[in-house]
mmCIF file of C-alpha atoms in Angstrom:
data_model
loop_
_atom_site.group_PDB
_atom_site.id
_atom_site.type_symbol
_atom_site.label_atom_id
_atom_site.label_comp_id
_atom_site.label_asym_id
_atom_site.label_seq_id
_atom_site.Cartn_x
_atom_site.Cartn_y
_atom_site.Cartn_z
ATOM 1 C CA SER A 26 40.500 9.615 88.758
ATOM 2 C CA ALA A 27 42.343 7.781 91.418
ATOM 3 C CA THR A 28 42.408 4.653 89.741
ATOM 4 C CA GLN A 29 43.040 5.737 86.322
ATOM 5 C CA PRO A 30 46.990 6.320 87.115
ATOM 6 C CA THR A 31 47.194 2.701 88.531
ATOM 7 C CA SER A 32 45.869 1.378 85.321
ATOM 8 C CA SER A 33 47.957 3.639 83.420
ATOM 9 C CA ALA A 34 51.342 2.387 85.156
ATOM 10 C CA ALA A 35 49.970 -1.122 84.993
ATOM 11 C CA SER A 36 49.998 -0.521 80.986
ATOM 12 C CA GLU A 37 53.483 1.213 81.049
ATOM 13 C CA VAL A 38 54.885 -1.690 82.785
ATOM 14 C CA TYR A 39 53.397 -4.399 80.471
ATOM 15 C CA MET A 40 53.614 -2.593 77.101
ATOM 16 C CA ARG A 41 57.500 -1.121 77.487
ATOM 17 C CA GLN A 42 60.470 -2.262 75.717
ATOM 18 C CA TYR A 43 63.010 -4.115 77.425
ATOM 19 C CA GLY A 44 65.322 -3.304 75.067
ATOM 20 C CA PHE A 45 66.011 -7.023 74.194
ATOM 21 C CA ASN A 46 63.573 -9.588 72.227
ATOM 22 C CA ALA A 47 62.508 -12.404 74.707
ATOM 23 C CA LYS A 48 59.583 -13.918 72.475
ATOM 24 C CA ASN A 49 60.550 -17.264 71.685
ATOM 25 C CA VAL A 50 63.154 -17.813 74.067
ATOM 26 C CA VAL A 51 63.358 -20.450 76.738
ATOM 27 C CA ASN A 52 65.747 -20.167 79.619
ATOM 28 C CA VAL A 53 67.102 -23.739 80.706
ATOM 29 C CA SER A 54 68.376 -24.267 83.990
ATOM 30 C CA LEU A 55 72.107 -25.966 83.498
ATOM 31 C CA GLN A 56 71.765 -27.630 87.201
ATOM 32 C CA GLY A 57 75.462 -28.081 87.245
ATOM 33 C CA ASN A 58 76.240 -29.185 83.518
ATOM 34 C CA ASP A 59 78.768 -27.986 81.572
ATOM 35 C CA TYR A 60 77.271 -25.056 79.408
ATOM 36 C CA LYS A 61 79.693 -25.577 76.340
ATOM 37 C CA ARG A 62 78.222 -29.381 76.018
ATOM 38 C CA VAL A 63 74.461 -28.080 76.342
ATOM 39 C CA THR A 64 75.050 -25.191 73.766
ATOM 40 C CA ASN A 65 76.709 -27.634 71.296
ATOM 41 C CA GLU A 66 74.104 -30.473 72.033
ATOM 42 C CA PHE A 67 71.242 -28.153 71.928
ATOM 43 C CA LEU A 68 72.423 -26.126 68.486
ATOM 44 C CA THR A 69 72.156 -29.773 66.578
ATOM 45 C CA VAL A 70 68.505 -29.774 67.535
ATOM 46 C CA SER A 71 65.886 -29.223 64.969
ATOM 47 C CA GLY A 72 64.014 -25.755 65.538
ATOM 48 C CA VAL A 73 66.612 -24.527 67.597
ATOM 49 C CA ALA A 74 68.004 -20.710 65.864
ATOM 50 C CA SER A 75 70.413 -19.845 68.962
ATOM 51 C CA VAL A 76 71.571 -20.433 72.492
ATOM 52 C CA SER A 77 73.214 -18.280 74.965
ATOM 53 C CA ALA A 78 74.381 -18.867 78.488
ATOM 54 C CA SER A 79 74.382 -16.329 81.349
ATOM 55 C CA ASP A 80 74.559 -16.647 85.059
ATOM 56 C CA ILE A 81 71.081 -15.006 85.823
ATOM 57 C CA ILE A 82 68.153 -14.091 83.646
ATOM 58 C CA PRO A 83 68.111 -10.303 83.153
ATOM 59 C CA ALA A 84 64.992 -8.399 84.247
ATOM 60 C CA THR A 85 63.684 -10.864 86.517
ATOM 61 C CA ASN A 86 64.622 -9.579 90.034
ATOM 62 C CA VAL A 87 68.159 -11.164 90.487
ATOM 63 C CA GLN A 88 71.248 -9.496 90.027
ATOM 64 C CA ASN A 89 74.874 -9.193 91.051
ATOM 65 C CA GLY A 90 76.904 -6.158 91.576
ATOM 66 C CA MET A 91 80.445 -4.165 92.005
ATOM 67 C CA SER A 92 81.847 -0.981 92.070
ATOM 68 C CA LEU A 93 84.195 0.114 89.697
ATOM 69 C CA ARG A 94 85.768 3.181 88.403
ATOM 70 C CA VAL A 95 88.476 4.288 85.506
ATOM 71 C CA ALA A 96 91.680 2.943 86.564
ATOM 72 C CA GLY A 97 93.980 5.812 87.443
ATOM 73 C CA SER A 98 91.342 8.276 88.304
ATOM 74 C CA ASP A 99 90.613 9.312 91.881
ATOM 75 C CA ALA A 100 86.877 9.673 91.250
ATOM 76 C CA GLU A 101 84.157 7.786 93.281
ATOM 77 C CA TYR A 102 83.663 4.095 92.668
ATOM 78 C CA THR A 103 80.266 3.843 90.875
ATOM 79 C CA ARG A 104 77.936 1.005 91.394
ATOM 80 C CA PHE A 105 77.432 -1.519 88.322
ATOM 81 C CA SER A 106 75.439 -4.326 87.847
ATOM 82 C CA VAL A 107 77.390 -7.425 86.580
ATOM 83 C CA LEU A 108 76.167 -9.959 84.206
ATOM 84 C CA GLN A 109 78.046 -12.895 83.476
ATOM 85 C CA THR A 110 77.151 -13.860 79.895
ATOM 86 C CA ASP A 111 78.974 -15.846 77.028
ATOM 87 C CA GLY A 112 79.759 -14.375 73.311
ATOM 88 C CA ASN A 113 76.417 -15.409 72.030
ATOM 89 C CA PHE A 114 74.169 -13.573 74.558
ATOM 90 C CA LEU A 115 74.212 -10.252 72.479
ATOM 91 C CA GLY A 116 72.909 -11.722 69.253
ATOM 92 C CA ASN A 117 70.387 -14.224 71.060
ATOM 93 C CA LEU A 118 68.867 -11.300 72.744
ATOM 94 C CA GLY A 119 69.173 -9.084 69.923
ATOM 95 C CA LEU A 120 71.201 -6.846 71.712
ATOM 96 C CA SER A 121 72.956 -4.327 69.806
ATOM 97 C CA LEU A 122 76.519 -2.543 70.175
ATOM 98 C CA VAL A 123 77.094 1.263 69.689
ATOM 99 C CA ALA A 124 80.863 1.152 70.051
ATOM 100 C CA GLY A 125 83.527 -1.503 69.763
ATOM 101 C CA GLU A 126 83.392 -5.025 69.599
ATOM 102 C CA ASN A 127 82.113 -7.849 71.053
ATOM 103 C CA ARG A 128 84.365 -10.240 73.432
ATOM 104 C CA LYS A 129 86.508 -13.096 72.506
ATOM 105 C CA VAL A 130 85.354 -15.691 74.981
ATOM 106 C CA SER A 131 88.446 -17.926 74.485
ATOM 107 C CA GLY A 132 91.821 -18.348 76.546
ATOM 108 C CA ASP A 133 92.556 -17.427 79.988
ATOM 109 C CA SER A 134 92.141 -13.570 80.019
ATOM 110 C CA ALA A 135 88.694 -13.832 78.543
ATOM 111 C CA SER A 136 87.228 -12.724 81.546
ATOM 112 C CA ARG A 137 89.462 -9.351 81.640
ATOM 113 C CA PHE A 138 87.648 -7.972 78.570
ATOM 114 C CA VAL A 139 84.246 -6.822 79.414
ATOM 115 C CA LEU A 140 81.059 -5.113 77.651
ATOM 116 C CA VAL A 141 79.619 -1.972 79.349
ATOM 117 C CA ASN A 142 76.086 -0.231 78.980
ATOM 118 C CA GLU A 143 75.225 3.205 77.392
ATOM 119 C CA ALA A 144 74.450 4.083 81.095
ATOM 120 C CA ALA A 145 77.602 3.026 82.400
ATOM 121 C CA VAL A 146 79.368 5.498 79.426
ATOM 122 C CA ARG A 147 76.966 8.334 81.291
ATOM 123 C CA ALA A 148 77.980 7.397 84.503
ATOM 124 C CA LEU A 149 81.673 7.326 84.312
ATOM 125 C CA GLY A 150 81.739 10.750 82.594
ATOM 126 C CA TYR A 151 82.353 10.261 79.097
ATOM 127 C CA VAL A 152 80.505 11.986 75.914
ATOM 128 C CA GLN A 153 80.689 9.853 73.482
ATOM 129 C CA ALA A 154 80.339 5.686 73.968
ATOM 130 C CA SER A 155 83.424 5.176 71.616
ATOM 131 C CA ASP A 156 85.771 7.247 74.378
ATOM 132 C CA ILE A 157 85.406 4.211 76.756
ATOM 133 C CA VAL A 158 86.716 1.419 74.340
ATOM 134 C CA GLY A 159 90.041 0.417 75.791
ATOM 135 C CA GLU A 160 89.821 1.541 79.064
ATOM 136 C CA VAL A 161 90.596 -0.103 82.005
ATOM 137 C CA LEU A 162 88.229 -0.274 84.952
ATOM 138 C CA GLN A 163 89.338 -0.973 88.453
ATOM 139 C CA PRO A 164 87.149 -3.112 90.799
ATOM 140 C CA GLN A 165 87.083 -1.704 94.529
ATOM 141 C CA GLY A 166 89.584 -3.781 96.435
ATOM 142 C CA ASP A 167 92.102 -5.727 94.920
ATOM 143 C CA ALA A 168 90.038 -8.021 91.946
ATOM 144 C CA GLU A 169 91.129 -8.059 88.583
ATOM 145 C CA GLU A 170 90.967 -5.259 86.434
ATOM 146 C CA PHE A 171 88.725 -5.081 83.197
ATOM 147 C CA VAL A 172 89.260 -3.757 79.889
ATOM 148 C CA VAL A 173 86.411 -2.430 77.909
ATOM 149 C CA VAL A 174 86.069 -3.712 74.893
ATOM 150 C CA GLY A 175 82.651 -2.570 73.248
ATOM 151 C CA VAL A 176 79.280 -1.069 74.633
ATOM 152 C CA THR A 177 75.811 -2.301 74.488
ATOM 153 C CA LYS A 178 72.646 -0.253 73.850
ATOM 154 C CA ASP A 179 70.716 0.191 77.109
ATOM 155 C CA PHE A 180 68.670 -2.893 78.017
ATOM 156 C CA GLN A 181 66.335 -3.573 81.070
ATOM 157 C CA HIS A 182 68.586 -5.564 82.922
ATOM 158 C CA THR A 183 66.936 -5.667 86.546
ATOM 159 C CA ALA A 184 63.233 -5.690 87.572
ATOM 160 C CA LEU A 185 61.324 -2.783 86.088
ATOM 161 C CA VAL A 186 59.378 -2.370 89.532
ATOM 162 C CA ASN A 187 62.621 -2.393 91.760
ATOM 163 C CA GLU A 188 64.656 0.206 89.541
ATOM 164 C CA ASP A 189 64.531 3.876 88.563
ATOM 165 C CA GLY A 190 65.705 3.761 84.976
ATOM 166 C CA ILE A 191 68.469 1.872 83.848
ATOM 167 C CA HIS A 192 71.461 1.530 85.424
ATOM 168 C CA PRO A 193 75.319 1.146 84.616
ATOM 169 C CA VAL A 194 76.105 -3.065 83.751
ATOM 170 C CA VAL A 195 79.308 -4.460 82.681
ATOM 171 C CA LEU A 196 79.043 -8.192 81.021
ATOM 172 C CA ARG A 197 81.792 -10.106 81.701
ATOM 173 C CA TYR A 198 82.639 -13.802 80.720
ATOM 174 C CA GLN A 199 83.022 -16.506 83.694
ATOM 175 C CA PRO A 200 81.560 -19.774 82.570
ATOM 176 C CA GLY A 201 81.951 -20.941 86.203
ATOM 177 C CA SER A 202 79.051 -18.552 86.976
ATOM 178 C CA PHE A 203 76.763 -19.650 84.474
ATOM 179 C CA GLY A 204 73.586 -20.978 85.493
ATOM 180 C CA TYR A 205 71.335 -20.947 82.453
ATOM 181 C CA VAL A 206 71.171 -21.266 78.597
ATOM 182 C CA SER A 207 68.935 -19.410 76.622
ATOM 183 C CA VAL A 208 67.470 -21.106 73.745
ATOM 184 C CA ARG A 209 65.865 -19.224 70.815
ATOM 185 C CA ILE A 210 63.329 -21.115 69.267
ATOM 186 C CA ALA A 211 62.381 -20.815 65.462
ATOM 187 C CA PRO A 212 58.833 -20.184 64.692
ATOM 188 C CA GLY A 213 56.630 -22.714 63.662
ATOM 189 C CA ASN A 214 56.602 -26.209 65.622
ATOM 190 C CA ILE A 215 57.483 -25.103 69.152
ATOM 191 C CA PRO A 216 55.986 -27.569 70.991
ATOM 192 C CA GLY A 217 57.874 -30.147 68.809
ATOM 193 C CA THR A 218 61.130 -28.603 69.434
ATOM 194 C CA LEU A 219 60.738 -28.727 73.064
ATOM 195 C CA ALA A 220 59.885 -32.128 72.900
ATOM 196 C CA ARG A 221 63.372 -32.593 70.983
ATOM 197 C CA LEU A 222 65.034 -30.786 73.427
ATOM 198 C CA GLN A 223 63.850 -32.520 76.385
ATOM 199 C CA SER A 224 64.814 -35.831 74.768
ATOM 200 C CA ARG A 225 68.323 -34.447 74.265
ATOM 201 C CA TRP A 226 68.707 -33.448 77.778
ATOM 202 C CA LYS A 227 68.367 -36.992 78.653
ATOM 203 C CA THR A 228 71.622 -37.759 77.282
ATOM 204 C CA ILE A 229 73.207 -34.888 78.597
ATOM 205 C CA ASP A 230 71.710 -35.414 82.212
ATOM 206 C CA PRO A 231 69.894 -38.453 82.811
ATOM 207 C CA VAL A 232 69.398 -37.663 86.498
ATOM 208 C CA ASN A 233 67.909 -34.230 86.217
ATOM 209 C CA ALA A 234 64.735 -33.295 84.852
ATOM 210 C CA PHE A 235 64.363 -30.924 82.102
ATOM 211 C CA ARG A 236 63.694 -27.322 83.468
ATOM 212 C CA TYR A 237 62.393 -24.563 81.140
ATOM 213 C CA ASP A 238 60.594 -21.309 81.080
ATOM 214 C CA PHE A 239 59.543 -19.100 78.573
ATOM 215 C CA TYR A 240 61.114 -15.886 79.099
ATOM 216 C CA GLU A 241 57.969 -14.163 78.430
ATOM 217 C CA ASP A 242 56.004 -16.267 80.837
ATOM 218 C CA GLN A 243 59.245 -15.361 82.994
ATOM 219 C CA LEU A 244 58.576 -11.359 82.601
ATOM 220 C CA ASP A 245 55.107 -11.662 82.856
ATOM 221 C CA ALA A 246 55.131 -13.182 86.344
ATOM 222 C CA MET A 247 57.143 -10.686 87.866
ATOM 223 C CA TYR A 248 53.985 -7.902 87.487
ATOM 224 C CA ARG A 249 51.129 -10.500 87.998
ATOM 225 C CA GLY A 250 50.570 -9.577 91.418
ATOM 226 C CA PHE A 251 50.684 -5.708 90.553
ATOM 227 C CA PHE A 252 47.981 -6.209 87.596
ATOM 228 C CA ASP A 253 46.063 -8.214 90.255
ATOM 229 C CA VAL A 254 45.576 -5.390 92.336
ATOM 230 C CA VAL A 255 44.831 -3.164 89.453
ATOM 231 C CA SER A 256 41.752 -5.453 88.767
ATOM 232 C CA ILE A 257 40.662 -5.364 92.367
ATOM 233 C CA LEU A 258 41.055 -1.423 92.138
ATOM 234 C CA GLY A 259 39.168 -1.362 89.105
ATOM 235 C CA PHE A 260 36.625 -3.563 90.460
ATOM 236 C CA ILE A 261 36.165 -1.743 93.828
ATOM 237 C CA ALA A 262 35.925 1.460 91.698
ATOM 238 C CA PHE A 263 33.337 0.107 89.521
ATOM 239 C CA LEU A 264 31.516 -0.687 92.679
ATOM 240 C CA ALA A 265 32.104 2.546 94.498
ATOM 241 C CA VAL A 266 30.637 4.326 91.413
ATOM 242 C CA VAL A 267 27.635 2.019 91.117
ATOM 243 C CA ILE A 268 26.404 2.846 94.648
ATOM 244 C CA ALA A 269 27.039 6.449 94.634
ATOM 245 C CA CYS A 270 24.769 6.553 91.483
ATOM 246 C CA LEU A 271 22.417 4.438 92.940
ATOM 247 C CA GLY A 272 22.500 6.601 96.117
ATOM 248 C CA LEU A 273 21.961 9.721 94.242
ATOM 249 C CA LEU A 274 19.248 8.168 92.437
ATOM 250 C CA GLY A 275 17.382 7.652 95.553
ATOM 251 C CA MET A 276 17.966 11.013 96.826
ATOM 252 C CA ALA A 277 16.834 12.554 93.342
ATOM 253 C CA MET A 278 13.705 10.398 93.792
ATOM 254 C CA TYR A 279 12.837 11.338 97.554
ATOM 255 C CA THR A 280 13.590 15.101 96.567
ATOM 256 C CA THR A 281 11.552 15.021 93.753
ATOM 257 C CA GLU A 282 8.671 13.478 95.248
ATOM 258 C CA ARG A 283 8.865 16.023 98.590
ATOM 259 C CA ARG A 284 8.753 18.959 96.480
ATOM 260 C CA ARG A 285 6.217 17.691 93.781
ATOM 261 C CA LYS A 286 3.513 20.328 95.070
ATOM 262 C CA GLU A 287 6.333 23.134 94.592
ATOM 263 C CA VAL A 288 6.811 22.113 91.119
ATOM 264 C CA GLY A 289 3.230 22.068 90.452
ATOM 265 C CA ILE A 290 2.611 25.785 91.963
ATOM 266 C CA ARG A 291 5.751 26.854 90.047
ATOM 267 C CA LYS A 292 4.758 25.674 86.563
ATOM 268 C CA ILE A 293 1.219 27.353 87.447
ATOM 269 C CA LEU A 294 2.937 30.470 87.880
ATOM 270 C CA GLY A 295 5.049 30.588 84.587
ATOM 271 C CA ALA A 296 8.133 28.632 85.273
ATOM 272 C CA ASP A 297 9.432 26.331 82.760
ATOM 273 C CA ASP A 298 10.873 22.942 82.425
ATOM 274 C CA SER A 299 14.400 23.769 82.374
ATOM 275 C CA SER A 300 14.562 26.290 85.516
ATOM 276 C CA ILE A 301 12.771 24.199 87.708
ATOM 277 C CA ALA A 302 14.909 21.038 86.410
ATOM 278 C CA LEU A 303 17.845 23.337 87.735
ATOM 279 C CA LEU A 304 16.301 24.305 90.843
ATOM 280 C CA LEU A 305 15.840 20.724 91.855
ATOM 281 C CA SER A 306 19.208 19.619 90.704
ATOM 282 C CA MET A 307 21.069 22.511 92.856
ATOM 283 C CA SER A 308 21.225 20.679 95.866
ATOM 284 C CA PHE A 309 22.671 17.833 94.311
ATOM 285 C CA LEU A 310 25.123 19.987 92.359
ATOM 286 C CA LYS A 311 26.518 21.294 95.664
ATOM 287 C CA VAL A 312 27.283 17.827 97.039
ATOM 288 C CA LEU A 313 28.628 16.918 93.569
ATOM 289 C CA GLY A 314 31.169 20.275 93.704
ATOM 290 C CA THR A 315 32.010 19.464 97.240
ATOM 291 C CA ALA A 316 33.305 15.829 96.742
ATOM 292 C CA ILE A 317 35.423 17.112 93.506
ATOM 293 C CA CYS A 318 36.502 19.985 95.992
ATOM 294 C CA LEU A 319 37.692 17.449 98.572
ATOM 295 C CA GLY A 320 38.120 14.103 96.717
ATOM 296 C CA GLY A 321 40.294 15.782 93.665
ATOM 297 C CA PRO A 322 43.240 17.313 95.533
ATOM 298 C CA LEU A 323 43.207 14.353 97.812
ATOM 299 C CA SER A 324 43.836 11.827 94.679
ATOM 300 C CA TYR A 325 46.430 14.118 93.428
ATOM 301 C CA TYR A 326 48.333 13.864 96.493
ATOM 302 C CA VAL A 327 47.799 9.774 97.203
ATOM 303 C CA ASN A 328 48.825 9.343 93.597
ATOM 304 C CA ASN A 329 51.562 11.098 93.392
ATOM 305 C CA LEU A 330 52.949 9.933 96.666
ATOM 306 C CA TRP A 331 52.618 6.198 95.697
ATOM 307 C CA LEU A 332 53.720 6.574 91.720
ATOM 308 C CA GLN A 333 57.101 8.175 93.001
ATOM 309 C CA SER A 334 57.961 4.407 94.191
ATOM 310 C CA LEU A 335 57.302 3.277 90.566
ATOM 311 C CA PRO A 336 59.906 3.210 87.635
ATOM 312 C CA ASN A 337 58.978 4.595 84.503
ATOM 313 C CA ARG A 338 56.442 6.440 86.144
ATOM 314 C CA VAL A 339 53.440 7.796 84.285
ATOM 315 C CA GLY A 340 52.116 11.193 84.437
ATOM 316 C CA PHE A 341 49.565 12.208 87.023
ATOM 317 C CA GLY A 342 48.713 15.919 86.378
ATOM 318 C CA LEU A 343 45.672 18.017 86.759
ATOM 319 C CA GLY A 344 44.398 16.953 83.560
ATOM 320 C CA THR A 345 44.115 13.552 85.100
ATOM 321 C CA VAL A 346 42.006 14.942 88.082
ATOM 322 C CA LEU A 347 40.120 17.236 85.660
ATOM 323 C CA THR A 348 38.984 14.348 83.676
ATOM 324 C CA GLY A 349 38.017 12.384 86.750
ATOM 325 C CA ALA A 350 35.977 15.451 87.898
ATOM 326 C CA ILE A 351 34.159 15.649 84.327
ATOM 327 C CA THR A 352 33.158 11.817 84.439
ATOM 328 C CA LEU A 353 31.711 11.953 88.002
ATOM 329 C CA LEU A 354 29.916 15.197 87.042
ATOM 330 C CA VAL A 355 28.198 13.822 84.114
ATOM 331 C CA LEU A 356 27.558 10.491 85.746
ATOM 332 C CA GLY A 357 26.224 12.541 88.680
ATOM 333 C CA LEU A 358 24.002 14.759 86.273
ATOM 334 C CA VAL A 359 22.515 11.634 84.141
ATOM 335 C CA THR A 360 21.673 10.075 87.256
ATOM 336 C CA ILE A 361 20.054 13.032 88.623
ATOM 337 C CA GLY A 362 18.556 14.270 85.691
ATOM 338 C CA THR A 363 16.381 11.552 84.689
ATOM 339 C CA GLN A 364 14.565 12.094 88.373
ATOM 340 C CA THR A 365 14.427 16.173 87.835
ATOM 341 C CA PHE A 366 13.559 16.443 84.364
ATOM 342 C CA ARG A 367 10.736 13.645 84.763
ATOM 343 C CA ALA A 368 9.676 16.120 87.758
ATOM 344 C CA SER A 369 9.845 19.105 85.719
ATOM 345 C CA ARG A 370 7.510 18.016 83.104
ATOM 346 C CA SER A 371 5.050 16.342 85.275
ATOM 347 C CA ASN A 372 1.119 17.866 84.652
ATOM 348 C CA PRO A 373 0.668 20.349 87.531
ATOM 349 C CA VAL A 374 -2.888 20.383 87.856
ATOM 350 C CA GLN A 375 -2.831 16.759 88.249
ATOM 351 C CA THR A 376 -0.273 16.961 90.487
ATOM 352 C CA LEU A 377 -2.013 19.335 93.098
ATOM 353 C CA LYS A 378 -5.318 17.314 92.604
ATOM 354 C CA MET A 379 -3.281 14.323 94.114
ATOM 355 C CA ASP A 380 -1.643 16.140 96.701
ATOM 356 C CA GLY A 381 -5.166 17.837 97.553
#
């Protein structure tokens, strides 16, 4: 039962929906090139469906932040994560608006108009997402104020293993901060499209190499170490179970052999096979019971202790402990039973002759 929550937590991390579509998306480092030129060039490449730009790659353990509150309010400042994105960011990653409209990314004042997520709506005390549209957000300090023009559906913008749930985020347009373009490739000949993108990149930047990563690979890499730990723990648990079963088997063989004469006498006196098997098994059942009584509470405490540090926590209650205890009991009974039932069904006359 100690390894079950580890495996469940791993599955939760792997299967969890990020809230955006990373399939067939390639993140290309701009390496100082103008994002508009790169975007326009890539959009002419056959096999490219859409392109967007951002300063960082969401959900890959890198984030910027600032403290905001509604202008004119005396409320405490709320900490926001900040994503610098262009106007194609939502559509390219399959994100949807729940209120308002997308930003206009032209003109000198484009950076003033921002999007926030649903978590920001809740954090600032609004009930409906539409209520925050049109509000002015004031950064802590003398920075430029922002006007909220829309609200996006919540999505995972920080690494799953580092944050407890989804926090408030503001999306603003600041092209000078863009470091990546995310290229959505149409299904089909993906290697061919990548080759064409690389060829086009050489016309954009003959000096720097074409640097890209598949978005799904980047997300998987975030938790590769976590899954390695799960695999190691699973292997250790398997070895522990095998060694424990071999130990029980050896103890059962020794005990039944040592009590062979006693078993023969009891059978001659009328004891049936099941009562003898139960008698031989009682000492082992006590050992198993002691192990369960000691290991169950310890497993419950330790696993809940470390699961508190994980986001999107999986449940680890008494049911999990009970499942582990039953599994241990069944394996123990099967291991012991192979010897105790064999001893209980032996011929008592031959047993006593051999001992005589």
